[in-house]
Coordinates of C-alpha atoms and ligand atoms in Angstrom, one line a residue:
X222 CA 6.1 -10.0 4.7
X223 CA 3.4 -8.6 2.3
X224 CA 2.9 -10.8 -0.2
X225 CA 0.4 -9.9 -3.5
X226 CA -0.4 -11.9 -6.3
X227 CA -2.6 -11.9 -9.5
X228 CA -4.2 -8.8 -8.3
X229 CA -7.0 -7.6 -10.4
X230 CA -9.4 -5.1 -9.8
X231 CA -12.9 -4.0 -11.4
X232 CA -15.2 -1.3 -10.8
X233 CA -17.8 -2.2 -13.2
X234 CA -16.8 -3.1 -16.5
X235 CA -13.3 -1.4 -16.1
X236 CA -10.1 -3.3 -15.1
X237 CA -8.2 -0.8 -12.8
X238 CA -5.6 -3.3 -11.7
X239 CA -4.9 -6.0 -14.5
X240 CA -2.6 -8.5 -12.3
X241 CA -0.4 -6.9 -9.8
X242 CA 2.3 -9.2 -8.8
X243 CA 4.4 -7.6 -5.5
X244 CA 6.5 -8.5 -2.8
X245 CA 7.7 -6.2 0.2
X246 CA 10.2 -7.0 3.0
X247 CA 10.0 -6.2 6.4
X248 CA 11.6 -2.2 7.1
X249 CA 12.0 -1.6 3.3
X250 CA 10.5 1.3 2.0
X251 CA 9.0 1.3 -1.0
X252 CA 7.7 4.2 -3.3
X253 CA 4.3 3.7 -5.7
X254 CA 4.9 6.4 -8.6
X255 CA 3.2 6.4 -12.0
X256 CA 0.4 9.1 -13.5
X257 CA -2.7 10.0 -12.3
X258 CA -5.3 7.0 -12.9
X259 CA -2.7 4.1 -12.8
X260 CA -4.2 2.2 -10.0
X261 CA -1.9 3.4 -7.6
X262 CA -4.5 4.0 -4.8
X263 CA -6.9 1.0 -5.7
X264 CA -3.8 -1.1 -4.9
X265 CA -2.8 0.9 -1.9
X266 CA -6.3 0.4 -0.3
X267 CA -6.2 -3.1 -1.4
X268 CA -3.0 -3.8 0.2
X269 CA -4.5 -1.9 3.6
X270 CA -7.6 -3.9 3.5
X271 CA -9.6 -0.9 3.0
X272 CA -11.0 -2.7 0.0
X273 CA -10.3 -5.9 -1.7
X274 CA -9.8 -7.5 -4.7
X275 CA -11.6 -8.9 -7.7
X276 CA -12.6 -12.0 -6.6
X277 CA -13.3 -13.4 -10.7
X278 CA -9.4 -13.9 -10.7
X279 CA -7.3 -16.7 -8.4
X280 CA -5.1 -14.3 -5.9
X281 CA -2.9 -14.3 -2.8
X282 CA -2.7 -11.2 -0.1
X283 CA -0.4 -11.8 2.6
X284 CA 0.3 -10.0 5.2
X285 CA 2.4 -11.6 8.1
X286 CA 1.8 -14.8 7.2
X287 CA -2.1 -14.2 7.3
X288 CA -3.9 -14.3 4.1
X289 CA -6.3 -11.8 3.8
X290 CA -9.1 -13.9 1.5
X291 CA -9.1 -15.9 4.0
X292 CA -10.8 -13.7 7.2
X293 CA -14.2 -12.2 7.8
X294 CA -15.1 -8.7 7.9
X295 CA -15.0 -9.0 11.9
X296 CA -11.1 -10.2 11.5
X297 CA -10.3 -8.2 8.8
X298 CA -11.3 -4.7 10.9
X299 CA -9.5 -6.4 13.3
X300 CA -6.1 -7.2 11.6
X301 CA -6.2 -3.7 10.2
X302 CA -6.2 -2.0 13.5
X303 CA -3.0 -4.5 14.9
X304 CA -1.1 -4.4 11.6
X305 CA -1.7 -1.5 9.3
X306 CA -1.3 1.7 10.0
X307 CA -2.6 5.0 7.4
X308 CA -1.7 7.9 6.1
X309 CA -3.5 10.0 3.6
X310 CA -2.7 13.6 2.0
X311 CA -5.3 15.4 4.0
X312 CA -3.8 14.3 7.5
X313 CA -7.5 13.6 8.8
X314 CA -7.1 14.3 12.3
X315 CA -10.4 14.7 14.1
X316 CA -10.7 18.5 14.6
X317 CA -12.3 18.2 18.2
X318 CA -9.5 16.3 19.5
X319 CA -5.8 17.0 20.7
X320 CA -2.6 15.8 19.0
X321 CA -2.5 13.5 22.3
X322 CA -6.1 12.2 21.9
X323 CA -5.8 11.6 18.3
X324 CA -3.2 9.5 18.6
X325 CA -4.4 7.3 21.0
X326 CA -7.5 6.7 19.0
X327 CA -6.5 3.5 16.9
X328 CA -4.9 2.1 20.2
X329 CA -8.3 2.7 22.2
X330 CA -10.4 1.5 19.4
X331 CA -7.7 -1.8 19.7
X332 CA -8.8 -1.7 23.6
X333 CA -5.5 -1.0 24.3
X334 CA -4.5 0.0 28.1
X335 CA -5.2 4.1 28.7
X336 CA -1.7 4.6 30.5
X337 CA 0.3 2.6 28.5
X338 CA -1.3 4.0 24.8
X339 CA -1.0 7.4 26.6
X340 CA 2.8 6.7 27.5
X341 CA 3.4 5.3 23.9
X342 CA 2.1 8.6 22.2
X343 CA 3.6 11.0 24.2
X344 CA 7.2 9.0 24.0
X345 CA 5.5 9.3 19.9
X346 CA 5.5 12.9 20.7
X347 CA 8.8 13.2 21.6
X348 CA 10.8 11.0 19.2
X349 CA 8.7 13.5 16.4
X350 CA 9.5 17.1 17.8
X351 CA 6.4 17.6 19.0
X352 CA 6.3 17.4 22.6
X353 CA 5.1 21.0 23.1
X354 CA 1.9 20.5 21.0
X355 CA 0.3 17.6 22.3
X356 CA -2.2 19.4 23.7
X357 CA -3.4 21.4 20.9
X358 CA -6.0 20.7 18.4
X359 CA -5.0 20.1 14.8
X360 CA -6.1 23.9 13.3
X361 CA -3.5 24.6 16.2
X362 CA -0.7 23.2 14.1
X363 CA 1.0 24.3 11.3
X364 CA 0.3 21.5 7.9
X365 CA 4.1 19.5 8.7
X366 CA 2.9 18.8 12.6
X367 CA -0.5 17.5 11.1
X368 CA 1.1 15.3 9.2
X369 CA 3.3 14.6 12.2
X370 CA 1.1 14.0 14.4
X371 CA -1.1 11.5 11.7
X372 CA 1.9 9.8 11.6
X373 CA 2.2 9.1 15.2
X374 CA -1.2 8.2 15.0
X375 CA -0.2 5.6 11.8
X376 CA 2.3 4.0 14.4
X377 CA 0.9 4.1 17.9
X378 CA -0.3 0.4 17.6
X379 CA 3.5 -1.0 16.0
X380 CA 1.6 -1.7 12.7
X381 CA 3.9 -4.3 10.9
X382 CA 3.5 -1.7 7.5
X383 CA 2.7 1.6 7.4
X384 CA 0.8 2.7 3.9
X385 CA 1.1 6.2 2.7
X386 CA -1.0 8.0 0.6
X387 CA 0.9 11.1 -1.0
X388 CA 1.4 12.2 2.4
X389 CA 3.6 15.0 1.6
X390 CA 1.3 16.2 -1.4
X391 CA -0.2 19.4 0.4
X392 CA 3.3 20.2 2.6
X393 CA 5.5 22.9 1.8
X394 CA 8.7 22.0 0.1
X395 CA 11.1 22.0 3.7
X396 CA 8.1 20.4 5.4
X397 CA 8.1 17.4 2.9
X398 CA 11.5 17.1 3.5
X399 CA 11.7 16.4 7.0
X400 CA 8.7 14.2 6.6
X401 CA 10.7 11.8 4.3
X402 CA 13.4 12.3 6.6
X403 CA 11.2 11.1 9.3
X404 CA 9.9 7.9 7.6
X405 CA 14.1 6.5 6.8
X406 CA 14.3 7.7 11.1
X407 CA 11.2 5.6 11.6
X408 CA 12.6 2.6 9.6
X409 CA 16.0 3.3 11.0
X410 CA 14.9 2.8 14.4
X411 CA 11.7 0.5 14.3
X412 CA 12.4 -1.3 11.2
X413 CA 8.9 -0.2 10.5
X414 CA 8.1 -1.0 6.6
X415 CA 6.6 1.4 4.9
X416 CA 4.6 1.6 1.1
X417 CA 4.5 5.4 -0.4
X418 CA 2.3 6.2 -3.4
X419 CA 3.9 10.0 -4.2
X420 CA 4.4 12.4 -6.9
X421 CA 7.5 13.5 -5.2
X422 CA 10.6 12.7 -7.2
X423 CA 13.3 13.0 -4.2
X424 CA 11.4 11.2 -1.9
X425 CA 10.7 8.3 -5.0
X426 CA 14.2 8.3 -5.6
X427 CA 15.6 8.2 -1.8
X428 CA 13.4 4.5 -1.3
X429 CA 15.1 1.2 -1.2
X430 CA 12.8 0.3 -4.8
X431 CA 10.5 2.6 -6.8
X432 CA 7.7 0.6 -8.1
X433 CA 6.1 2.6 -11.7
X434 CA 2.3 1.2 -12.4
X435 CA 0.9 1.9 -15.5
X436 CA -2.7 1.7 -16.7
X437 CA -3.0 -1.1 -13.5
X438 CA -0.1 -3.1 -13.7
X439 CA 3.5 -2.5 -12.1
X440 CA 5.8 -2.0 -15.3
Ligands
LIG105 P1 -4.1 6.6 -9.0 O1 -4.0 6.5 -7.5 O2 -2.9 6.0 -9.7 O3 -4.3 8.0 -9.5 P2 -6.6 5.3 -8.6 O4 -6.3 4.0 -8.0 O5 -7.1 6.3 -7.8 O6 -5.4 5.8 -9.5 O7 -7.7 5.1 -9.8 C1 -7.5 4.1 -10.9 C2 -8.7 4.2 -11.8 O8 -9.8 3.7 -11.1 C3 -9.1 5.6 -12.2 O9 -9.5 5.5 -13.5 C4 -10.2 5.9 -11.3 O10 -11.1 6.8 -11.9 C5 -10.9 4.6 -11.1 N1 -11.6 4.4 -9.8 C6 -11.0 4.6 -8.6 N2 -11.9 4.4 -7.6 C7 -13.1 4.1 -8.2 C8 -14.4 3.8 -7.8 N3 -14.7 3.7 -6.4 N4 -15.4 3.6 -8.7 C9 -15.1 3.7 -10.0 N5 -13.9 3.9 -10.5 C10 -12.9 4.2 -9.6

């Protein structure tokens, strides 16, 4: 269901993804690893449609069925929203809203009905452990229920893949490891795909494939 091919990528003279060649199933979960500077991010982002390819090179994206070269800006913000959901290290909750609020946000932005996105996230809430919090504001939470609740946020509209950016890279060791445990849960009962660039061996190891890039290729 995500299909990537001849994927190159420049920022000015510098090739930072030399022909990245990948295919991910629906509810597999797949880990990015590889040093610092690899490309894992670039492709990440590419993948999410936060920013796009070379366009020099011939290349397929597709996600769905839909092929990403294909859409304007307008469809492309738009497809993001329904099919991709985010997230990053830093969990990037806004600070003047609740756990509740901030996980409604993508579904509101999608014009999404109020009582139904509400329902969703609090049912969210639940399935994560975090019923009792979803009134508080993230500096209310310790760093694993951030990162909970950005996940809940990352699935509140069913986002066909979920793209994860070290997301356990500033948890404590027993926090990371409920987090992982949380995205096999996730696939386990949503079939919910996933795509992990980490530095964390375990969680490289637990995936269904570990995918090494290298100086902006997958070796
Ligand atoms: P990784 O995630 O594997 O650490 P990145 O994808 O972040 O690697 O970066 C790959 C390379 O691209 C690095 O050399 C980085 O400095 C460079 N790079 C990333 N983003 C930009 C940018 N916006 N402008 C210029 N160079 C960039």
């Amino acid at each position: 269901m995500v299909i990537a091919k001849n994927i190159h990528k420049y920022y000015g003279d510098t090739e930072v993804l030399k022909g990245v060649n990948l295919t991910i199933n629906k509810g597999e979960i797949v880990a990015i690893v590889g040093p610092s500077g690899a490309g894992k991010t670039t492709l990440l982002q590419i993948l999410g449609t936060l920013d796009s390819p070379s366009k020099e090179e011939d290349f397929l994206l597709e996600v769905n069925g839909i092929r990403l070269q294909n859409l304007t800006n307008r469809m492309i913000a738009a497809f993001r929203n329904e099919h991709i959901g985010y997230i990053f290290q830093f969990h990037q909750l806004l600070p003047e809203f609740t756990a509740l609020e901030n996980i409604c946000i993508p579904a509101f932005i999608g014009k999404k009905n109020r009582k139904e996105t509400e329902q969703k996230a609090k049912e969210l809430l639940r399935f994560l452990g975090l019923e009792n919090r979803m009134k508080h504001k993230p500096n209310e939470l310790s760093g694993g229920e951030q990162q909970r609740v950005a996940v809940a946020r990352a699935l509140i509209n069913n986002p066909s893949i979920i793209l994860a950016d070290e997301p356990s890279g500033n948890l404590d060791s027993s926090s990371a490891e409920s987090l992982h445990k949380l995205f096999f849960e996730l696939r386990d009962t949503y079939n919910q795909t996933f795509v992990i660039v980490t530095h964390n061996q375990e969680l490289a190891d637990m995936a269904d494939r570990k995918l090494t890039m290298r100086d902006g290729i997958i070796i």
